Amino acid sequence: MDDVCIIESEKIRNKVDGNFVDLVLHTILKLKKQVLVFNNSKRSSQTSAHAIANAIKLEDIENKDKLEELSMKIYNALPHPTSQCRKLRECIKKGVAFHHSGLVTKQRTLIEKSFREGLIKAISSTPTLAAGLNLPAYKVIIKDYKRYSQRGMIDIPILEYHQMAGRAGRPGSEDIGKTVLCVKDEKNVQDIATKYVFGESEEIISKLAVEPTLKMYILSLISMDMINTKEEIKDFFKSTLYAHQYQDIESLNFNVFRIIDILKDYKFVSQDDDYYMGTELGKKISKLYLNPDTANYFLVNLPKFVKRFNNDSISKYDVYSVINFFCNTLEMRPLFRAYVNERAVYEKTLEDIGDDLIVKFDPFESDIDAFLNSLKTSDVFESWISEAPEDYISDKYNVTPGELNYKVGVMDWLLYCLEEIAFLKKELYFKNFLKKLRVRFQFGIKSELLPLVALKGIGRTRARKLFKSGYKKLLDIKKADEKMLARVVGEKIAISLKEQMSDGQEVVEKPLTPKKPSNIKAQYEEDVSEDEIDVLITNYNEFEEEKKEVNMNLTDYF
DNA sequence: GGACGGTGAAACTTCAGGTTGCCTC
DNA sequence: GAAGTTTCACCGTCC
């Protein structure tokens, strides 16, 4: 069987002279089939795509017009296209794409759809495409079987090879699929073939061995009353994959009860003789799917926030310190990396405002690299909510729009979690602050645009345009002349804005915008007293003046 | 002789991804 | 470990 592999490799070598680009060209131009190329980094996935695109002659391109149209759609997926968008556009024109986490969802979806339709002939990607996504191709080329890790370069797991190789062949439409695994050193060919092509996959390892995961599951199982007594707990873990794999039930039990003790310290679990149960707080944390350590970190630091935020003068540094606070959670990892040439900047930041941060740098305890990364990540976030365009963030920080979007999503979730915890702890003023900050993250805007983004069809770009033209509040829009508005946002949007502002017209709540007080009341009726709800609504009403002014049933945008 | 530009070797830097919370007619 | 980027020494040319 081993010979098959070698023979195949000989054939390929003769045909394509050992160059993967020739192999791709042969497949898409001669065989008229599609190819997926897997790389081990974002950069090399782009480089490979370029190499393929450059090798394709103009006269060989099919559906030029459609590709041109697609390339512009992909390029304009962002209001401020980045250099990455430009590079992608050039590849797409030749029917080639690169695909990795740096692209925004819209771009990825367009590429995947066009590949399925046969418009795009080759995709060069990181392992993103191997997991989950159903995107088969006639040929799969695995360019790298090694990947960088903190322990140096390591061979990818066999399981992952199978994931990638499994994309070859289109069930239902083609009889065969081919996978080519590139091995640079001739003398390794046999070993690599034996390992990956003919070898057995690794065993699936239980994730319960990872403490944060175990903590989350224990809290959730106890909170949901699935296991409550010592016996039930022991029985449950005895039957897990973890126990099956490690056999050492005693040490497993020891770990489980040690973690339960921590959860008791956190006051997420309470104990009555032999019976364990989730506290209100514990149930909430579990429902939020928040790591108990992070939840505790939130709770421990809550008084610091309250001291700082229960007054009207919130400075830029206060907002920065909150952002940095979130950047020091487990959930936010991996952080954006402070590169060697950026370190001095963040060391200076640390020196200048280190004392103002909620989480202080401890030279004996903290890891300086991680701390500098947290400062860089905070900087990126701060730029985002100061309306820095994606191309600026990409150039300045080397953070791509896709990575930014993903991290903003994590931030949104964490803000929501702390908001809920603040509510439980009756810190309503602080909760309001978080709510407002969340909307700023969702849209990437400064506070002054908050009223405007409550309108349908208005995001960060249009809101800023409106603001610059003097339409700063909803009342300004209500009073505005439609034609004048159209000059700023175009005719269609202007009509929509006027419609939204007409009397009796309810403004439709955008997804993810905070809830109205009536909803909050409904949601928490069981959890809090009438008085507490009254306080919340009073707080809310402070922000309602403008709403009364325009006599509308607006959403709560604060 | 000094400024400038081109060249190539050496040194340095970087390196995948994407779970989970709410809502809504 | 490999690929891309930056730095630096060296050399030739021109004014």
mmCIF file with all atom_site columns, N, CA and C in Angstrom, chain A residues 16 26 60 154 180 226 254 290 328 367 381 383 464 467 494 513 516 525 540 558:
data_model
loop_
_atom_site.group_PDB
_atom_site.id
_atom_site.type_symbol
_atom_site.label_atom_id
_atom_site.label_alt_id
_atom_site.label_comp_id
_atom_site.label_asym_id
_atom_site.label_entity_id
_atom_site.label_seq_id
_atom_site.pdbx_PDB_ins_code
_atom_site.Cartn_x
_atom_site.Cartn_y
_atom_site.Cartn_z
_atom_site.occupancy
_atom_site.B_iso_or_equiv
_atom_site.pdbx_formal_charge
_atom_site.auth_seq_id
_atom_site.auth_comp_id
_atom_site.auth_asym_id
_atom_site.auth_atom_id
_atom_site.pdbx_PDB_model_num
ATOM 1  N N  . VAL A 1 16  ? 4.227   18.178 -12.276 1.00 0.00 ? 16  VAL A N  1
ATOM 2  C CA . VAL A 1 16  ? 4.178   19.572 -11.825 1.00 0.00 ? 16  VAL A CA 1
ATOM 3  C C  . VAL A 1 16  ? 5.527   20.093 -11.330 1.00 0.00 ? 16  VAL A C  1
ATOM 4  N N  . HIS A 1 26  ? -3.000  22.784 -12.934 1.00 0.00 ? 26  HIS A N  1
ATOM 5  C CA . HIS A 1 26  ? -3.348  21.570 -13.663 1.00 0.00 ? 26  HIS A CA 1
ATOM 6  C C  . HIS A 1 26  ? -4.785  21.159 -13.333 1.00 0.00 ? 26  HIS A C  1
ATOM 7  N N  . ASP A 1 60  ? -7.414  32.632 -19.546 1.00 0.00 ? 60  ASP A N  1
ATOM 8  C CA . ASP A 1 60  ? -7.877  31.360 -18.984 1.00 0.00 ? 60  ASP A CA 1
ATOM 9  C C  . ASP A 1 60  ? -9.014  31.528 -17.974 1.00 0.00 ? 60  ASP A C  1
ATOM 10 N N  . ILE A 1 154 ? 5.432   21.761 15.515  1.00 0.00 ? 154 ILE A N  1
ATOM 11 C CA . ILE A 1 154 ? 4.987   20.394 15.811  1.00 0.00 ? 154 ILE A CA 1
ATOM 12 C C  . ILE A 1 154 ? 4.189   19.839 14.633  1.00 0.00 ? 154 ILE A C  1
ATOM 13 N N  . VAL A 1 180 ? -3.326  15.743 -1.629  1.00 0.00 ? 180 VAL A N  1
ATOM 14 C CA . VAL A 1 180 ? -1.873  15.772 -1.774  1.00 0.00 ? 180 VAL A CA 1
ATOM 15 C C  . VAL A 1 180 ? -1.288  16.382 -0.506  1.00 0.00 ? 180 VAL A C  1
ATOM 16 N N  . MET A 1 226 ? -28.925 18.473 38.700  1.00 0.00 ? 226 MET A N  1
ATOM 17 C CA . MET A 1 226 ? -28.732 17.166 38.075  1.00 0.00 ? 226 MET A CA 1
ATOM 18 C C  . MET A 1 226 ? -27.944 16.235 38.995  1.00 0.00 ? 226 MET A C  1
ATOM 19 N N  . PHE A 1 254 ? -11.152 13.648 44.174  1.00 0.00 ? 254 PHE A N  1
ATOM 20 C CA . PHE A 1 254 ? -10.447 14.658 44.967  1.00 0.00 ? 254 PHE A CA 1
ATOM 21 C C  . PHE A 1 254 ? -10.540 16.022 44.283  1.00 0.00 ? 254 PHE A C  1
ATOM 22 N N  . LEU A 1 290 ? -20.642 31.603 32.066  1.00 0.00 ? 290 LEU A N  1
ATOM 23 C CA . LEU A 1 290 ? -19.421 32.333 32.406  1.00 0.00 ? 290 LEU A CA 1
ATOM 24 C C  . LEU A 1 290 ? -18.544 31.431 33.260  1.00 0.00 ? 290 LEU A C  1
ATOM 25 N N  . ASN A 1 328 ? -8.324  41.334 30.907  1.00 0.00 ? 328 ASN A N  1
ATOM 26 C CA . ASN A 1 328 ? -7.580  40.448 31.802  1.00 0.00 ? 328 ASN A CA 1
ATOM 27 C C  . ASN A 1 328 ? -8.364  39.201 32.183  1.00 0.00 ? 328 ASN A C  1
ATOM 28 N N  . ASP A 1 367 ? 2.523   38.514 34.561  1.00 0.00 ? 367 ASP A N  1
ATOM 29 C CA . ASP A 1 367 ? 3.393   38.225 33.425  1.00 0.00 ? 367 ASP A CA 1
ATOM 30 C C  . ASP A 1 367 ? 3.420   39.490 32.563  1.00 0.00 ? 367 ASP A C  1
ATOM 31 N N  . PHE A 1 381 ? -9.568  48.160 21.306  1.00 0.00 ? 381 PHE A N  1
ATOM 32 C CA . PHE A 1 381 ? -10.978 48.359 21.655  1.00 0.00 ? 381 PHE A CA 1
ATOM 33 C C  . PHE A 1 381 ? -11.304 49.844 21.783  1.00 0.00 ? 381 PHE A C  1
ATOM 34 N N  . SER A 1 383 ? -9.856  52.288 20.342  1.00 0.00 ? 383 SER A N  1
ATOM 35 C CA . SER A 1 383 ? -9.909  52.875 19.002  1.00 0.00 ? 383 SER A CA 1
ATOM 36 C C  . SER A 1 383 ? -11.256 52.573 18.351  1.00 0.00 ? 383 SER A C  1
ATOM 37 N N  . ARG A 1 464 ? -22.393 59.142 12.222  1.00 0.00 ? 464 ARG A N  1
ATOM 38 C CA . ARG A 1 464 ? -21.360 60.186 12.265  1.00 0.00 ? 464 ARG A CA 1
ATOM 39 C C  . ARG A 1 464 ? -21.640 61.267 11.231  1.00 0.00 ? 464 ARG A C  1
ATOM 40 N N  . PHE A 1 467 ? -24.418 63.407 12.469  1.00 0.00 ? 467 PHE A N  1
ATOM 41 C CA . PHE A 1 467 ? -23.948 64.244 13.576  1.00 0.00 ? 467 PHE A CA 1
ATOM 42 C C  . PHE A 1 467 ? -23.151 65.434 13.046  1.00 0.00 ? 467 PHE A C  1
ATOM 43 N N  . ALA A 1 494 ? -33.366 58.543 4.143   1.00 0.00 ? 494 ALA A N  1
ATOM 44 C CA . ALA A 1 494 ? -34.045 59.748 4.632   1.00 0.00 ? 494 ALA A CA 1
ATOM 45 C C  . ALA A 1 494 ? -35.542 59.477 4.793   1.00 0.00 ? 494 ALA A C  1
ATOM 46 N N  . THR A 1 513 ? -29.864 45.595 21.035  1.00 0.00 ? 513 THR A N  1
ATOM 47 C CA . THR A 1 513 ? -29.956 46.820 21.824  1.00 0.00 ? 513 THR A CA 1
ATOM 48 C C  . THR A 1 513 ? -30.596 46.487 23.164  1.00 0.00 ? 513 THR A C  1
ATOM 49 N N  . LYS A 1 516 ? -36.134 47.393 27.030  1.00 0.00 ? 516 LYS A N  1
ATOM 50 C CA . LYS A 1 516 ? -36.937 48.443 27.664  1.00 0.00 ? 516 LYS A CA 1
ATOM 51 C C  . LYS A 1 516 ? -37.174 48.049 29.120  1.00 0.00 ? 516 LYS A C  1
ATOM 52 N N  . GLU A 1 525 ? -38.942 39.791 37.403  1.00 0.00 ? 525 GLU A N  1
ATOM 53 C CA . GLU A 1 525 ? -40.005 39.885 38.381  1.00 0.00 ? 525 GLU A CA 1
ATOM 54 C C  . GLU A 1 525 ? -39.795 38.928 39.566  1.00 0.00 ? 525 GLU A C  1
ATOM 55 N N  . TYR A 1 540 ? -33.709 54.830 34.510  1.00 0.00 ? 540 TYR A N  1
ATOM 56 C CA . TYR A 1 540 ? -33.980 54.805 33.080  1.00 0.00 ? 540 TYR A CA 1
ATOM 57 C C  . TYR A 1 540 ? -34.639 56.108 32.653  1.00 0.00 ? 540 TYR A C  1
ATOM 58 N N  . PHE A 1 558 ? -30.021 53.848 26.112  1.00 0.00 ? 558 PHE A N  1
ATOM 59 C CA . PHE A 1 558 ? -28.940 53.960 27.103  1.00 0.00 ? 558 PHE A CA 1
ATOM 60 C C  . PHE A 1 558 ? -28.822 52.687 27.911  1.00 0.00 ? 558 PHE A C  1
#
